[in-house]
């Protein structure tokens, strides 16, 4: 059984959870608070970041990008015409461009600020960087997301899925980031109809269901979060 | 002819320049100052970051990761046993883990601080974020690099190349980051002999030569930079 070290509000972990579910794989989930810098976790992957996947018996695959490429290489053909990374190298460039866009750019400009300031800092000790949220960073993230929502709407208005005519890693990466922000109620859904329609399709997929059941102690998801008709 | 939008001290661009040289490809280089946010460059890639590669006639491949994967997919087999991403999926995991380590972690903790504070801020206007270097960030980078040098030494002491028995993307990514820091004279070479020996091998490769000839207006490379017997 595949094991995944993750955190419920780690967007890159959510990307991998969606990916595994699209492959029909249900992983054993181990929740990891990376700010604790747990010795056993650092021994698995010195970078100390979630997600880290263990493919039995003992292959350690760290990082959302490496995990996605590894599953495509070892099991991608098995998905047939539903393969999540296209066969054509040119089309793969577009998928990888967008995966990078969401896993890095969207994360750095939006998700990381919101999740760290509004959630993680509650659970962290002072030495770990905990404390009151920096409201300037929260405000910056809420401003930055508006550009990203427009860009998702732009893509979704011109293509069936974000990177082209098939569901791909790009849709999973975008939906994973958005789902974290949506948990916190910070997605301005009214601002872009095509983006909202695309996300509603993603949210209705069976692969999405486990994410919608996520909880954190002392934290309630925004009312829209698990609503398929948000 | 392949065209590469790059900056001489953009480490990810240097990774691609090394990669292309290992493939025997000499690109047309176009220098891009991303902080200018030039409209024509943003039209090529809305993320607005170097490197961006154009493969004729008109395929735009943005980002070091996507470029490396694209070249492996379209030309990797042509390198035969010198292929830069191994055939075996398990070995590819290790290469990608280290590429991510250097292109993201090393970059975020070391190269980005040093290049931005010591170099780019000289050329940027006040509106672009220019000004005096933040000496706290420079100090942090000089402290962080010591851990990275030890890690490179640890890997180089146990393997022929950083990810295993063959030269791979991992060596190119590591050498590209280090070469930027070395240009600025901030690599503590005396602290780790295996790391130094590995870098000396990298620096002696023909693919490295064009990087050693790089110049920036008003800026002189550190004396060790182009010295093969540093």
Tab-separated table of C-alpha atoms in Angstrom:
chain	number	residue	atom	x	y	z
A	1	UNK	CA	0.000	0.000	0.000
A	2	UNK	CA	1.237	3.448	-0.958
A	3	UNK	CA	1.917	5.733	2.026
A	4	UNK	CA	1.686	9.513	1.801
A	5	UNK	CA	3.114	11.931	4.354
A	6	UNK	CA	0.921	14.989	3.983
A	7	UNK	CA	-0.814	17.849	5.757
A	8	UNK	CA	-4.548	18.553	5.223
A	9	UNK	CA	-3.829	22.153	4.176
A	10	UNK	CA	-0.618	21.452	2.244
A	11	UNK	CA	-1.770	22.190	-1.307
A	12	UNK	CA	0.998	20.142	-2.919
A	13	UNK	CA	-0.091	17.147	-0.795
A	14	UNK	CA	-3.664	17.679	-1.967
A	15	UNK	CA	-2.433	17.627	-5.566
A	16	UNK	CA	-0.905	14.193	-4.895
A	17	UNK	CA	-4.049	12.958	-3.134
A	18	UNK	CA	-6.138	13.969	-6.175
A	19	UNK	CA	-3.588	12.347	-8.470
A	20	UNK	CA	-3.603	9.051	-6.562
A	21	UNK	CA	-7.409	9.023	-6.471
A	22	UNK	CA	-7.523	9.521	-10.252
A	23	UNK	CA	-5.290	6.428	-10.501
A	24	UNK	CA	-7.720	4.607	-8.211
A	25	UNK	CA	-5.108	4.356	-5.467
A	26	UNK	CA	-6.106	4.907	-1.860
A	27	UNK	CA	-2.975	5.722	0.139
A	28	UNK	CA	-2.296	5.303	3.800
A	29	UNK	CA	-2.175	8.926	4.988
A	30	UNK	CA	0.235	10.081	7.675
A	31	UNK	CA	-0.216	13.653	8.846
A	32	UNK	CA	3.042	15.538	9.169
A	33	UNK	CA	3.578	18.990	10.658
A	34	UNK	CA	6.762	19.930	8.842
A	35	UNK	CA	7.449	22.849	11.204
A	36	UNK	CA	8.160	20.266	13.941
A	37	UNK	CA	11.164	19.082	11.893
A	38	UNK	CA	10.683	15.521	13.141
A	39	UNK	CA	13.901	13.533	12.920
A	40	UNK	CA	12.331	10.401	11.350
A	41	UNK	CA	10.698	12.524	8.653
A	42	UNK	CA	13.943	14.374	7.875
A	43	UNK	CA	15.645	10.986	7.541
A	44	UNK	CA	13.135	10.088	4.815
A	45	UNK	CA	13.675	13.353	2.966
A	46	UNK	CA	16.242	15.903	4.111
A	47	UNK	CA	14.259	18.719	2.451
A	48	UNK	CA	11.669	18.151	5.196
A	49	UNK	CA	8.653	19.171	3.101
A	50	UNK	CA	5.345	17.423	2.406
A	51	UNK	CA	4.328	15.560	0.319
A	52	UNK	CA	6.574	12.509	0.558
A	53	UNK	CA	5.312	9.251	-0.898
A	54	UNK	CA	6.524	5.741	-0.108
A	55	UNK	CA	5.974	3.203	-2.867
A	56	UNK	CA	6.397	-0.282	-1.375
A	57	UNK	CA	8.617	-1.816	-0.466
A	58	UNK	CA	10.819	1.184	0.212
A	59	UNK	CA	11.029	3.743	-2.590
A	60	UNK	CA	10.861	7.289	-1.196
A	61	UNK	CA	9.480	9.805	-3.705
A	62	UNK	CA	9.620	13.347	-2.333
A	63	UNK	CA	7.873	16.384	-3.803
A	64	UNK	CA	4.712	16.832	-5.842
A	65	UNK	CA	6.570	17.213	-9.152
A	66	UNK	CA	8.670	14.058	-8.786
A	67	UNK	CA	5.649	12.066	-7.565
A	68	UNK	CA	3.516	13.106	-10.556
A	69	UNK	CA	6.285	12.273	-13.045
A	70	UNK	CA	6.979	8.948	-11.315
A	71	UNK	CA	3.330	7.852	-11.467
A	72	UNK	CA	3.071	8.858	-15.106
A	73	UNK	CA	6.215	6.879	-15.929
A	74	UNK	CA	5.248	3.765	-14.014
A	75	UNK	CA	1.429	3.738	-14.314
A	76	UNK	CA	0.448	6.466	-16.796
A	77	UNK	CA	-0.062	4.138	-19.757
A	78	UNK	CA	-2.541	2.173	-17.657
A	79	UNK	CA	-4.953	5.115	-17.712
A	80	UNK	CA	-5.264	4.769	-21.503
A	81	UNK	CA	-6.880	7.844	-23.052
A	82	UNK	CA	-7.376	9.283	-19.563
A	83	UNK	CA	-3.610	9.553	-19.052
A	84	UNK	CA	-2.949	12.700	-16.986
A	85	UNK	CA	0.194	13.757	-18.838
A	86	UNK	CA	-0.368	13.764	-22.617
A	87	UNK	CA	1.687	11.553	-24.917
A	88	UNK	CA	2.827	14.429	-27.122
A	89	UNK	CA	5.966	16.241	-25.830
A	90	UNK	CA	4.600	19.631	-26.922
A	91	UNK	CA	1.369	19.121	-24.991
A	92	UNK	CA	3.405	17.959	-21.985
A	93	UNK	CA	5.216	21.308	-21.993
A	94	UNK	CA	1.896	23.109	-21.494
A	95	UNK	CA	0.839	20.772	-18.673
A	96	UNK	CA	4.175	21.173	-16.886
A	97	UNK	CA	4.113	24.955	-17.365
A	98	UNK	CA	0.757	25.116	-15.595
A	99	UNK	CA	1.703	22.642	-12.858
A	100	UNK	CA	4.656	24.885	-12.099
A	101	UNK	CA	2.404	27.952	-12.265
A	102	UNK	CA	0.068	26.567	-9.614
A	103	UNK	CA	2.472	24.588	-7.421
A	104	UNK	CA	4.972	27.438	-7.289
A	105	UNK	CA	3.566	30.791	-8.377
A	106	UNK	CA	0.020	30.466	-7.030
A	107	UNK	CA	1.401	28.801	-3.892
A	108	UNK	CA	4.034	31.498	-3.277
A	109	UNK	CA	1.668	34.393	-3.984
A	110	UNK	CA	-1.548	33.113	-2.403
A	111	UNK	CA	-1.828	29.733	-0.637
A	112	UNK	CA	1.368	29.872	1.384
A	113	UNK	CA	0.507	33.271	2.899
A	114	UNK	CA	-3.082	32.333	3.765
A	115	UNK	CA	-2.404	28.870	5.170
A	116	UNK	CA	0.648	29.952	7.153
A	117	UNK	CA	-0.831	33.155	8.548
A	118	UNK	CA	-4.411	32.032	9.170
A	119	UNK	CA	-3.829	28.399	10.186
A	120	UNK	CA	-0.320	27.073	10.791
A	121	UNK	CA	0.779	29.941	13.029
A	122	UNK	CA	-1.995	28.963	15.482
A	123	UNK	CA	-0.471	25.543	15.972
A	124	UNK	CA	3.194	26.542	15.903
A	125	UNK	CA	5.095	27.444	19.047
A	126	UNK	CA	6.828	30.797	19.218
A	127	UNK	CA	10.168	29.106	18.411
A	128	UNK	CA	8.579	27.461	15.367
A	129	UNK	CA	7.401	30.863	14.104
A	130	UNK	CA	3.898	30.832	15.578
A	131	UNK	CA	1.910	33.856	16.706
A	132	UNK	CA	-0.648	36.301	15.397
A	133	UNK	CA	-1.279	36.397	11.639
A	134	UNK	CA	0.474	39.093	9.623
A	135	UNK	CA	-2.541	40.903	8.198
A	136	UNK	CA	-0.457	42.557	5.453
A	137	UNK	CA	0.384	39.121	4.033
A	138	UNK	CA	-3.251	37.982	4.259
A	139	UNK	CA	-4.301	41.131	2.420
A	140	UNK	CA	-1.606	40.605	-0.241
A	141	UNK	CA	-2.798	37.030	-0.833
A	142	UNK	CA	-6.429	38.128	-1.151
A	143	UNK	CA	-5.369	40.677	-3.725
A	144	UNK	CA	-3.088	38.269	-5.629
A	145	UNK	CA	-5.736	35.573	-5.961
A	146	UNK	CA	-7.890	37.850	-8.100
A	147	UNK	CA	-5.299	37.766	-10.918
A	148	UNK	CA	-5.048	33.992	-10.630
A	149	UNK	CA	-8.823	33.535	-10.768
A	150	UNK	CA	-8.917	35.649	-13.928
A	151	UNK	CA	-6.160	33.528	-15.450
A	152	UNK	CA	-7.981	30.275	-14.602
A	153	UNK	CA	-11.159	31.745	-16.102
A	154	UNK	CA	-9.216	32.762	-19.219
A	155	UNK	CA	-7.911	29.210	-19.690
A	156	UNK	CA	-11.207	27.515	-18.779
A	157	UNK	CA	-13.097	29.771	-21.187
A	158	UNK	CA	-10.927	28.684	-24.130
A	159	UNK	CA	-10.255	25.017	-23.424
A	160	UNK	CA	-12.206	22.072	-22.099
A	161	UNK	CA	-9.644	21.588	-19.324
A	162	UNK	CA	-6.925	24.007	-18.207
A	163	UNK	CA	-4.099	22.604	-20.356
A	164	UNK	CA	-6.175	21.376	-23.312
A	165	UNK	CA	-8.851	18.886	-24.241
A	166	UNK	CA	-8.152	16.362	-21.437
A	167	UNK	CA	-8.004	16.445	-17.687
A	168	UNK	CA	-4.320	16.663	-16.708
A	169	UNK	CA	-1.908	17.307	-13.852
A	170	UNK	CA	-2.581	21.011	-14.492
A	171	UNK	CA	-6.233	20.763	-13.387
A	172	UNK	CA	-5.277	18.762	-10.299
A	173	UNK	CA	-2.577	21.269	-9.331
A	174	UNK	CA	-4.901	24.262	-9.772
A	175	UNK	CA	-7.798	22.624	-7.920
A	176	UNK	CA	-5.514	21.570	-5.054
A	177	UNK	CA	-4.323	25.129	-4.477
A	178	UNK	CA	-7.814	26.575	-4.787
A	179	UNK	CA	-9.276	23.984	-2.417
A	180	UNK	CA	-6.960	25.130	0.390
A	181	UNK	CA	-7.936	28.744	-0.151
A	182	UNK	CA	-11.597	27.753	-0.418
A	183	UNK	CA	-11.354	25.912	2.924
A	184	UNK	CA	-10.486	29.309	4.388
A	185	UNK	CA	-13.290	31.054	2.471
A	186	UNK	CA	-10.940	33.326	0.535
A	187	UNK	CA	-11.809	32.565	-3.096
A	188	UNK	CA	-13.782	35.423	-4.726
A	189	UNK	CA	-16.001	33.044	-6.712
A	190	UNK	CA	-18.336	35.809	-7.887
A	191	UNK	CA	-15.589	37.471	-9.891
A	192	UNK	CA	-15.207	34.908	-12.644
A	193	UNK	CA	-17.902	32.580	-13.936
A	194	UNK	CA	-15.764	30.294	-16.188
A	195	UNK	CA	-13.330	29.698	-13.308
A	196	UNK	CA	-16.224	28.843	-11.005
A	197	UNK	CA	-17.798	26.456	-13.533
A	198	UNK	CA	-14.461	24.692	-14.064
A	199	UNK	CA	-13.915	24.354	-10.296
A	200	UNK	CA	-17.452	23.019	-9.785
A	201	UNK	CA	-16.624	20.260	-12.293
A	202	UNK	CA	-13.410	19.429	-10.429
A	203	UNK	CA	-15.147	19.481	-7.059
A	204	UNK	CA	-17.784	17.008	-8.288
A	205	UNK	CA	-15.214	14.375	-9.231
A	206	UNK	CA	-15.058	11.319	-6.967
A	207	UNK	CA	-11.325	11.978	-6.500
A	208	UNK	CA	-12.209	15.226	-4.746
A	209	UNK	CA	-14.526	13.734	-2.119
A	210	UNK	CA	-11.910	12.812	0.522
A	211	UNK	CA	-10.551	16.377	0.439
A	212	UNK	CA	-13.995	17.795	1.180
A	213	UNK	CA	-14.149	15.704	4.359
A	214	UNK	CA	-10.855	17.104	5.718
A	215	UNK	CA	-10.916	18.653	9.152
A	216	UNK	CA	-8.430	20.330	11.446
A	217	UNK	CA	-8.777	20.504	15.231
A	218	UNK	CA	-10.444	23.740	16.264
A	219	UNK	CA	-10.935	24.921	12.697
A	220	UNK	CA	-14.167	24.848	10.693
A	221	UNK	CA	-14.129	24.959	6.902
A	222	UNK	CA	-15.882	27.884	5.222
A	223	UNK	CA	-19.584	27.159	4.445
A	224	UNK	CA	-18.962	27.028	0.669
A	225	UNK	CA	-16.139	24.524	1.053
A	226	UNK	CA	-18.001	21.217	0.769
A	227	UNK	CA	-20.998	22.615	-1.108
A	228	UNK	CA	-21.072	21.316	-4.690
A	229	UNK	CA	-23.528	24.085	-5.651
A	230	UNK	CA	-21.527	26.922	-4.113
B	1	UNK	CA	18.327	27.469	-33.944
B	2	UNK	CA	17.205	27.215	-30.332
B	3	UNK	CA	16.741	30.586	-28.614
B	4	UNK	CA	17.145	31.056	-24.870
B	5	UNK	CA	15.938	34.062	-22.913
B	6	UNK	CA	18.251	34.179	-19.923
B	7	UNK	CA	20.173	36.357	-17.506
B	8	UNK	CA	23.908	35.796	-16.860
B	9	UNK	CA	23.323	35.458	-13.109
B	10	UNK	CA	20.007	33.582	-13.311
B	11	UNK	CA	21.050	30.180	-11.967
B	12	UNK	CA	18.136	28.344	-13.585
B	13	UNK	CA	19.174	29.830	-16.950
B	14	UNK	CA	22.718	28.616	-16.342
B	15	UNK	CA	21.356	25.134	-15.692
B	16	UNK	CA	19.711	25.227	-19.129
B	17	UNK	CA	22.855	26.587	-20.781
B	18	UNK	CA	24.867	23.697	-19.300
B	19	UNK	CA	22.170	21.257	-20.374
B	20	UNK	CA	22.102	22.526	-23.966
B	21	UNK	CA	25.909	22.446	-24.144
B	22	UNK	CA	25.911	18.817	-22.961
B	23	UNK	CA	23.526	18.108	-25.868
B	24	UNK	CA	25.955	19.911	-28.188
B	25	UNK	CA	23.423	22.671	-28.849
B	26	UNK	CA	24.584	26.276	-29.035
B	27	UNK	CA	21.556	28.507	-28.458
B	28	UNK	CA	20.992	32.069	-29.524
B	29	UNK	CA	21.085	33.896	-26.179
B	30	UNK	CA	18.839	36.864	-25.451
B	31	UNK	CA	19.496	38.658	-22.192
B	32	UNK	CA	16.335	39.449	-20.255
B	33	UNK	CA	16.013	41.575	-17.139
B	34	UNK	CA	12.810	40.112	-15.752
B	35	UNK	CA	12.340	42.987	-13.294
B	36	UNK	CA	11.621	45.252	-16.299
B	37	UNK	CA	8.484	43.153	-16.977
B	38	UNK	CA	8.863	43.697	-20.722
B	39	UNK	CA	5.536	43.263	-22.503
B	40	UNK	CA	6.910	41.083	-25.346
B	41	UNK	CA	8.538	38.747	-22.834
B	42	UNK	CA	5.351	38.446	-20.760
B	43	UNK	CA	3.480	37.587	-23.953
B	44	UNK	CA	5.856	34.634	-24.438
B	45	UNK	CA	5.389	33.442	-20.867
B	46	UNK	CA	2.995	35.142	-18.468
B	47	UNK	CA	5.037	33.931	-15.467
B	48	UNK	CA	7.705	36.411	-16.640
B	49	UNK	CA	10.692	34.418	-15.371
B	50	UNK	CA	13.879	33.279	-17.073
B	51	UNK	CA	14.745	30.829	-18.558
B	52	UNK	CA	12.369	30.609	-21.515
B	53	UNK	CA	13.415	28.515	-24.498
B	54	UNK	CA	12.081	28.705	-28.031
B	55	UNK	CA	12.404	25.509	-30.045
B	56	UNK	CA	11.870	26.347	-33.730
B	57	UNK	CA	9.615	27.073	-35.325
B	58	UNK	CA	7.591	28.374	-32.396
B	59	UNK	CA	7.383	26.104	-29.363
B	60	UNK	CA	7.776	28.116	-26.157
B	61	UNK	CA	9.187	26.050	-23.275
B	62	UNK	CA	9.264	28.051	-20.030
B	63	UNK	CA	11.091	27.090	-16.853
B	64	UNK	CA	14.185	25.016	-16.146
B	65	UNK	CA	12.228	21.925	-15.099
B	66	UNK	CA	9.998	21.796	-18.180
B	67	UNK	CA	12.971	22.501	-20.475
B	68	UNK	CA	15.035	19.658	-18.984
B	69	UNK	CA	12.148	17.183	-19.236
B	70	UNK	CA	11.368	18.307	-22.794
B	71	UNK	CA	14.947	17.797	-23.958
B	72	UNK	CA	15.124	14.395	-22.329
B	73	UNK	CA	11.864	13.366	-24.007
B	74	UNK	CA	12.754	14.632	-27.452
B	75	UNK	CA	16.544	14.160	-27.564
B	76	UNK	CA	17.560	12.174	-24.460
B	77	UNK	CA	17.854	8.816	-26.216
B	78	UNK	CA	20.316	10.417	-28.638
B	79	UNK	CA	22.853	10.790	-25.833
B	80	UNK	CA	22.987	7.000	-25.480
B	81	UNK	CA	24.711	5.974	-22.267
B	82	UNK	CA	25.390	9.628	-21.501
B	83	UNK	CA	21.673	10.358	-21.168
B	84	UNK	CA	21.236	12.993	-18.439
B	85	UNK	CA	18.072	11.506	-16.929
B	86	UNK	CA	18.494	7.764	-16.242
B	87	UNK	CA	16.253	5.189	-17.928
B	88	UNK	CA	15.155	3.611	-14.656
B	89	UNK	CA	12.157	5.348	-12.983
B	90	UNK	CA	13.633	4.847	-9.504
B	91	UNK	CA	16.901	6.500	-10.486
B	92	UNK	CA	14.924	9.339	-12.101
B	93	UNK	CA	13.274	10.021	-8.737
B	94	UNK	CA	16.671	10.697	-7.195
B	95	UNK	CA	17.738	12.976	-10.051
B	96	UNK	CA	14.495	14.967	-9.856
B	97	UNK	CA	14.697	15.186	-6.070
B	98	UNK	CA	18.121	16.803	-6.351
B	99	UNK	CA	17.172	19.075	-9.262
B	100	UNK	CA	14.355	20.379	-7.088
B	101	UNK	CA	16.712	20.661	-4.134
B	102	UNK	CA	19.093	22.902	-6.060
B	103	UNK	CA	16.696	24.793	-8.324
B	104	UNK	CA	14.327	25.576	-5.458
B	105	UNK	CA	15.846	25.071	-2.015
B	106	UNK	CA	19.421	26.155	-2.720
B	107	UNK	CA	18.089	28.985	-4.893
B	108	UNK	CA	15.612	30.221	-2.258
B	109	UNK	CA	18.072	29.954	0.640
B	110	UNK	CA	21.274	31.124	-1.044
B	111	UNK	CA	21.478	32.210	-4.683
B	112	UNK	CA	18.372	34.374	-4.811
B	113	UNK	CA	19.435	36.449	-1.790
B	114	UNK	CA	23.005	36.963	-2.996
B	115	UNK	CA	22.228	37.729	-6.636
B	116	UNK	CA	19.309	40.020	-5.822
B	117	UNK	CA	20.983	41.910	-2.999
B	118	UNK	CA	24.528	42.151	-4.354
B	119	UNK	CA	23.826	42.506	-8.073
B	120	UNK	CA	20.278	43.015	-9.350
B	121	UNK	CA	19.393	45.805	-6.925
B	122	UNK	CA	22.222	47.883	-8.430
B	123	UNK	CA	20.560	47.816	-11.830
B	124	UNK	CA	16.939	48.104	-10.705
B	125	UNK	CA	15.187	51.440	-10.348
B	126	UNK	CA	13.627	52.329	-7.001
B	127	UNK	CA	10.186	51.363	-8.393
B	128	UNK	CA	11.580	47.996	-9.497
B	129	UNK	CA	12.863	47.329	-5.957
B	130	UNK	CA	16.422	48.597	-6.400
B	131	UNK	CA	18.584	50.173	-3.722
B	132	UNK	CA	21.203	49.226	-1.168
B	133	UNK	CA	21.706	45.520	-0.404
B	134	UNK	CA	19.985	44.121	2.684
B	135	UNK	CA	23.029	42.916	4.607
B	136	UNK	CA	20.917	40.615	6.823
B	137	UNK	CA	19.865	38.629	3.756
B	138	UNK	CA	23.441	38.473	2.455
B	139	UNK	CA	24.569	37.192	5.836
B	140	UNK	CA	21.769	34.604	5.923
B	141	UNK	CA	22.755	33.318	2.468
B	142	UNK	CA	26.427	33.051	3.491
B	143	UNK	CA	25.382	31.023	6.491
B	144	UNK	CA	22.922	28.818	4.570
B	145	UNK	CA	25.446	27.894	1.873
B	146	UNK	CA	27.606	26.102	4.432
B	147	UNK	CA	24.918	23.436	4.971
B	148	UNK	CA	24.494	23.030	1.225
B	149	UNK	CA	28.242	22.636	0.660
B	150	UNK	CA	28.324	19.931	3.303
B	151	UNK	CA	25.429	18.155	1.614
B	152	UNK	CA	27.118	18.333	-1.795
B	153	UNK	CA	30.287	16.984	-0.203
B	154	UNK	CA	28.302	14.187	1.459
B	155	UNK	CA	26.816	13.140	-1.892
B	156	UNK	CA	30.065	13.579	-3.849
B	157	UNK	CA	31.952	11.538	-1.264
B	158	UNK	CA	29.628	8.542	-1.712
B	159	UNK	CA	28.830	8.583	-5.423
B	160	UNK	CA	30.688	9.267	-8.633
B	161	UNK	CA	28.206	12.016	-9.513
B	162	UNK	CA	25.645	13.689	-7.251
B	163	UNK	CA	22.682	11.444	-8.121
B	164	UNK	CA	24.569	8.236	-8.860
B	165	UNK	CA	27.106	6.740	-11.231
B	166	UNK	CA	26.415	9.053	-14.193
B	167	UNK	CA	26.410	12.777	-14.818
B	168	UNK	CA	22.790	13.932	-14.649
B	169	UNK	CA	20.512	16.957	-14.454
B	170	UNK	CA	21.317	16.985	-10.721
B	171	UNK	CA	24.995	17.857	-11.302
B	172	UNK	CA	24.071	20.562	-13.803
B	173	UNK	CA	21.520	22.099	-11.420
B	174	UNK	CA	23.953	22.113	-8.500
B	175	UNK	CA	26.835	23.496	-10.555
B	176	UNK	CA	24.613	26.211	-12.032
B	177	UNK	CA	23.604	27.499	-8.591
B	178	UNK	CA	27.151	27.296	-7.260
B	179	UNK	CA	28.583	29.080	-10.297
B	180	UNK	CA	26.427	32.145	-9.598
B	181	UNK	CA	27.539	32.247	-5.984
B	182	UNK	CA	31.146	31.618	-7.045
B	183	UNK	CA	30.947	34.575	-9.452
B	184	UNK	CA	30.290	36.683	-6.357
B	185	UNK	CA	33.099	34.989	-4.392
B	186	UNK	CA	30.781	33.620	-1.712
B	187	UNK	CA	31.483	29.874	-1.829
B	188	UNK	CA	33.516	28.699	1.204
B	189	UNK	CA	35.562	26.211	-0.836
B	190	UNK	CA	37.969	25.470	1.999
B	191	UNK	CA	35.219	23.919	4.104
B	192	UNK	CA	34.615	20.756	2.117
B	193	UNK	CA	37.155	18.971	-0.053
B	194	UNK	CA	34.831	16.421	-1.782
B	195	UNK	CA	32.470	19.256	-2.801
B	196	UNK	CA	35.403	21.230	-4.185
B	197	UNK	CA	36.791	18.249	-6.112
B	198	UNK	CA	33.352	17.545	-7.623
B	199	UNK	CA	32.932	21.216	-8.636
B	200	UNK	CA	36.418	21.298	-10.162
B	201	UNK	CA	35.380	18.371	-12.392
B	202	UNK	CA	32.207	20.199	-13.416
B	203	UNK	CA	34.062	23.438	-14.062
B	204	UNK	CA	36.535	21.667	-16.354
B	205	UNK	CA	33.835	20.356	-18.671
B	206	UNK	CA	33.623	22.032	-22.096
B	207	UNK	CA	29.936	22.784	-21.391
B	208	UNK	CA	31.040	25.071	-18.562
B	209	UNK	CA	33.360	27.271	-20.610
B	210	UNK	CA	30.804	29.797	-21.906
B	211	UNK	CA	29.612	30.451	-18.339
B	212	UNK	CA	33.140	31.286	-17.217
B	213	UNK	CA	33.325	34.005	-19.868
B	214	UNK	CA	30.142	35.743	-18.616
B	215	UNK	CA	30.394	39.393	-17.736
B	216	UNK	CA	28.085	42.069	-16.417
B	217	UNK	CA	28.592	45.790	-16.973
B	218	UNK	CA	30.423	47.338	-14.016
B	219	UNK	CA	30.849	44.028	-12.239
B	220	UNK	CA	33.989	41.902	-12.039
B	221	UNK	CA	33.813	38.208	-11.226
B	222	UNK	CA	35.644	37.011	-8.116
B	223	UNK	CA	39.267	35.948	-8.817
B	224	UNK	CA	38.511	32.236	-8.247
B	225	UNK	CA	35.577	32.266	-10.658
B	226	UNK	CA	37.291	31.321	-13.926
B	227	UNK	CA	40.283	29.610	-12.298
B	228	UNK	CA	40.163	25.857	-12.921
B	229	UNK	CA	42.710	25.313	-10.114
B	230	UNK	CA	40.878	27.409	-7.528
